[in-house]
């Protein structure tokens, strides 16, 4: 994998992880490689969409769990497995 691709992946991952120090580190490296700020912004925008989508899914999951909390009173999770035991 080339350095440019690695930088775009790292910048996107830092954005999706909400890690400012990571983003600053990789942004500095990307600038040294001569990567255009417009291209970096595209990577950031894509990562933000991914992060936003995962946040929406988590909100729905939380709502389902909170609506179906009868098994929680029995100290068991609603997924019908032993993942929370």
JSON list of C-alpha atoms in Angstrom, two decimals:
[
{"chain": "A", "resi": 1, "resn": "UNK", "atom": "CA", "xyz": [0.00, 0.00, 0.00]},
{"chain": "A", "resi": 2, "resn": "UNK", "atom": "CA", "xyz": [1.37, 3.41, -0.86]},
{"chain": "A", "resi": 3, "resn": "UNK", "atom": "CA", "xyz": [1.88, 6.24, 1.66]},
{"chain": "A", "resi": 4, "resn": "UNK", "atom": "CA", "xyz": [-0.97, 8.35, 0.25]},
{"chain": "A", "resi": 5, "resn": "UNK", "atom": "CA", "xyz": [-3.50, 5.57, 0.74]},
{"chain": "A", "resi": 6, "resn": "UNK", "atom": "CA", "xyz": [-2.20, 4.98, 4.25]},
{"chain": "A", "resi": 7, "resn": "UNK", "atom": "CA", "xyz": [-2.63, 8.66, 5.08]},
{"chain": "A", "resi": 8, "resn": "UNK", "atom": "CA", "xyz": [-6.22, 8.74, 3.82]},
{"chain": "A", "resi": 9, "resn": "UNK", "atom": "CA", "xyz": [-7.05, 5.64, 5.85]},
{"chain": "A", "resi": 10, "resn": "UNK", "atom": "CA", "xyz": [-5.37, 7.06, 8.95]},
{"chain": "A", "resi": 11, "resn": "UNK", "atom": "CA", "xyz": [-7.10, 10.43, 8.60]},
{"chain": "A", "resi": 12, "resn": "UNK", "atom": "CA", "xyz": [-10.46, 8.74, 8.11]},
{"chain": "A", "resi": 13, "resn": "UNK", "atom": "CA", "xyz": [-9.90, 6.43, 11.06]},
{"chain": "A", "resi": 14, "resn": "UNK", "atom": "CA", "xyz": [-8.86, 9.33, 13.30]},
{"chain": "A", "resi": 15, "resn": "UNK", "atom": "CA", "xyz": [-11.98, 11.23, 12.27]},
{"chain": "A", "resi": 16, "resn": "UNK", "atom": "CA", "xyz": [-14.30, 8.28, 12.84]},
{"chain": "A", "resi": 17, "resn": "UNK", "atom": "CA", "xyz": [-12.66, 7.61, 16.22]},
{"chain": "A", "resi": 18, "resn": "UNK", "atom": "CA", "xyz": [-12.98, 11.28, 17.24]},
{"chain": "A", "resi": 19, "resn": "UNK", "atom": "CA", "xyz": [-9.27, 11.38, 18.02]},
{"chain": "A", "resi": 20, "resn": "UNK", "atom": "CA", "xyz": [-8.02, 14.93, 17.59]},
{"chain": "A", "resi": 21, "resn": "UNK", "atom": "CA", "xyz": [-4.38, 14.16, 18.45]},
{"chain": "A", "resi": 22, "resn": "UNK", "atom": "CA", "xyz": [-4.36, 11.28, 15.95]},
{"chain": "A", "resi": 23, "resn": "UNK", "atom": "CA", "xyz": [-5.87, 13.48, 13.25]},
{"chain": "A", "resi": 24, "resn": "UNK", "atom": "CA", "xyz": [-3.32, 16.23, 13.94]},
{"chain": "A", "resi": 25, "resn": "UNK", "atom": "CA", "xyz": [-0.46, 13.73, 13.71]},
{"chain": "A", "resi": 26, "resn": "UNK", "atom": "CA", "xyz": [-1.60, 12.26, 10.39]},
{"chain": "A", "resi": 27, "resn": "UNK", "atom": "CA", "xyz": [-2.60, 15.66, 8.99]},
{"chain": "A", "resi": 28, "resn": "UNK", "atom": "CA", "xyz": [0.96, 16.84, 9.58]},
{"chain": "A", "resi": 29, "resn": "UNK", "atom": "CA", "xyz": [2.31, 13.76, 7.78]},
{"chain": "A", "resi": 30, "resn": "UNK", "atom": "CA", "xyz": [-0.16, 14.24, 4.93]},
{"chain": "A", "resi": 31, "resn": "UNK", "atom": "CA", "xyz": [0.93, 17.85, 4.46]},
{"chain": "A", "resi": 32, "resn": "UNK", "atom": "CA", "xyz": [4.57, 16.69, 4.28]},
{"chain": "A", "resi": 33, "resn": "UNK", "atom": "CA", "xyz": [3.55, 14.26, 1.53]},
{"chain": "A", "resi": 34, "resn": "UNK", "atom": "CA", "xyz": [1.94, 17.15, -0.33]},
{"chain": "A", "resi": 35, "resn": "UNK", "atom": "CA", "xyz": [-1.61, 15.84, -0.05]},
{"chain": "A", "resi": 36, "resn": "UNK", "atom": "CA", "xyz": [-4.13, 18.50, -1.00]},
{"chain": "A", "resi": 37, "resn": "UNK", "atom": "CA", "xyz": [-6.40, 19.82, 1.78]},
{"chain": "A", "resi": 38, "resn": "UNK", "atom": "CA", "xyz": [-9.40, 19.30, -0.48]},
{"chain": "A", "resi": 39, "resn": "UNK", "atom": "CA", "xyz": [-8.59, 15.60, -0.75]},
{"chain": "A", "resi": 40, "resn": "UNK", "atom": "CA", "xyz": [-8.12, 15.40, 3.01]},
{"chain": "A", "resi": 41, "resn": "UNK", "atom": "CA", "xyz": [-11.51, 17.05, 3.48]},
{"chain": "A", "resi": 42, "resn": "UNK", "atom": "CA", "xyz": [-13.12, 14.41, 1.25]},
{"chain": "A", "resi": 43, "resn": "UNK", "atom": "CA", "xyz": [-11.65, 11.69, 3.45]},
{"chain": "A", "resi": 44, "resn": "UNK", "atom": "CA", "xyz": [-12.89, 13.48, 6.58]},
{"chain": "A", "resi": 45, "resn": "UNK", "atom": "CA", "xyz": [-16.37, 13.88, 5.10]},
{"chain": "A", "resi": 46, "resn": "UNK", "atom": "CA", "xyz": [-16.63, 10.17, 4.29]},
{"chain": "A", "resi": 47, "resn": "UNK", "atom": "CA", "xyz": [-15.44, 9.20, 7.78]},
{"chain": "A", "resi": 48, "resn": "UNK", "atom": "CA", "xyz": [-17.94, 11.58, 9.36]},
{"chain": "A", "resi": 49, "resn": "UNK", "atom": "CA", "xyz": [-20.75, 9.92, 7.39]},
{"chain": "A", "resi": 50, "resn": "UNK", "atom": "CA", "xyz": [-19.63, 6.49, 8.59]},
{"chain": "A", "resi": 51, "resn": "UNK", "atom": "CA", "xyz": [-19.44, 7.73, 12.19]},
{"chain": "A", "resi": 52, "resn": "UNK", "atom": "CA", "xyz": [-22.87, 9.32, 11.87]},
{"chain": "A", "resi": 53, "resn": "UNK", "atom": "CA", "xyz": [-24.37, 6.11, 10.51]},
{"chain": "A", "resi": 54, "resn": "UNK", "atom": "CA", "xyz": [-22.95, 4.01, 13.29]},
{"chain": "A", "resi": 55, "resn": "UNK", "atom": "CA", "xyz": [-24.24, 6.51, 15.85]},
{"chain": "A", "resi": 56, "resn": "UNK", "atom": "CA", "xyz": [-27.75, 6.21, 14.41]},
{"chain": "A", "resi": 57, "resn": "UNK", "atom": "CA", "xyz": [-27.61, 2.43, 14.59]},
{"chain": "A", "resi": 58, "resn": "UNK", "atom": "CA", "xyz": [-26.47, 2.59, 18.20]},
{"chain": "A", "resi": 59, "resn": "UNK", "atom": "CA", "xyz": [-29.32, 4.96, 19.08]},
{"chain": "A", "resi": 60, "resn": "UNK", "atom": "CA", "xyz": [-31.84, 2.51, 17.62]},
{"chain": "A", "resi": 61, "resn": "UNK", "atom": "CA", "xyz": [-30.19, -0.37, 19.48]},
{"chain": "A", "resi": 62, "resn": "UNK", "atom": "CA", "xyz": [-30.36, 1.54, 22.76]},
{"chain": "A", "resi": 63, "resn": "UNK", "atom": "CA", "xyz": [-34.02, 2.38, 22.18]},
{"chain": "A", "resi": 64, "resn": "UNK", "atom": "CA", "xyz": [-34.84, -1.29, 21.50]},
{"chain": "A", "resi": 65, "resn": "UNK", "atom": "CA", "xyz": [-33.00, -2.41, 24.62]},
{"chain": "A", "resi": 66, "resn": "UNK", "atom": "CA", "xyz": [-34.72, 0.19, 26.76]},
{"chain": "A", "resi": 67, "resn": "UNK", "atom": "CA", "xyz": [-38.15, -0.75, 25.39]},
{"chain": "A", "resi": 68, "resn": "UNK", "atom": "CA", "xyz": [-37.48, -4.45, 25.96]},
{"chain": "A", "resi": 69, "resn": "UNK", "atom": "CA", "xyz": [-36.04, -4.30, 29.45]},
{"chain": "A", "resi": 70, "resn": "UNK", "atom": "CA", "xyz": [-38.11, -7.10, 30.98]},
{"chain": "A", "resi": 71, "resn": "UNK", "atom": "CA", "xyz": [-35.22, -9.52, 30.76]},
{"chain": "A", "resi": 72, "resn": "UNK", "atom": "CA", "xyz": [-32.91, -6.92, 32.27]},
{"chain": "A", "resi": 73, "resn": "UNK", "atom": "CA", "xyz": [-34.80, -7.23, 35.53]},
{"chain": "A", "resi": 74, "resn": "UNK", "atom": "CA", "xyz": [-33.82, -10.90, 35.48]},
{"chain": "A", "resi": 75, "resn": "UNK", "atom": "CA", "xyz": [-30.16, -9.88, 34.99]},
{"chain": "A", "resi": 76, "resn": "UNK", "atom": "CA", "xyz": [-30.10, -11.25, 31.44]},
{"chain": "A", "resi": 77, "resn": "UNK", "atom": "CA", "xyz": [-29.62, -9.44, 28.20]},
{"chain": "A", "resi": 78, "resn": "UNK", "atom": "CA", "xyz": [-32.22, -9.28, 25.44]},
{"chain": "A", "resi": 79, "resn": "UNK", "atom": "CA", "xyz": [-29.99, -10.96, 22.86]},
{"chain": "A", "resi": 80, "resn": "UNK", "atom": "CA", "xyz": [-30.92, -14.45, 24.12]},
{"chain": "A", "resi": 81, "resn": "UNK", "atom": "CA", "xyz": [-27.31, -15.51, 24.40]},
{"chain": "A", "resi": 82, "resn": "UNK", "atom": "CA", "xyz": [-24.80, -15.67, 27.18]},
{"chain": "A", "resi": 83, "resn": "UNK", "atom": "CA", "xyz": [-22.89, -12.59, 26.02]},
{"chain": "A", "resi": 84, "resn": "UNK", "atom": "CA", "xyz": [-23.75, -10.57, 29.11]},
{"chain": "A", "resi": 85, "resn": "UNK", "atom": "CA", "xyz": [-23.56, -13.29, 31.75]}
]
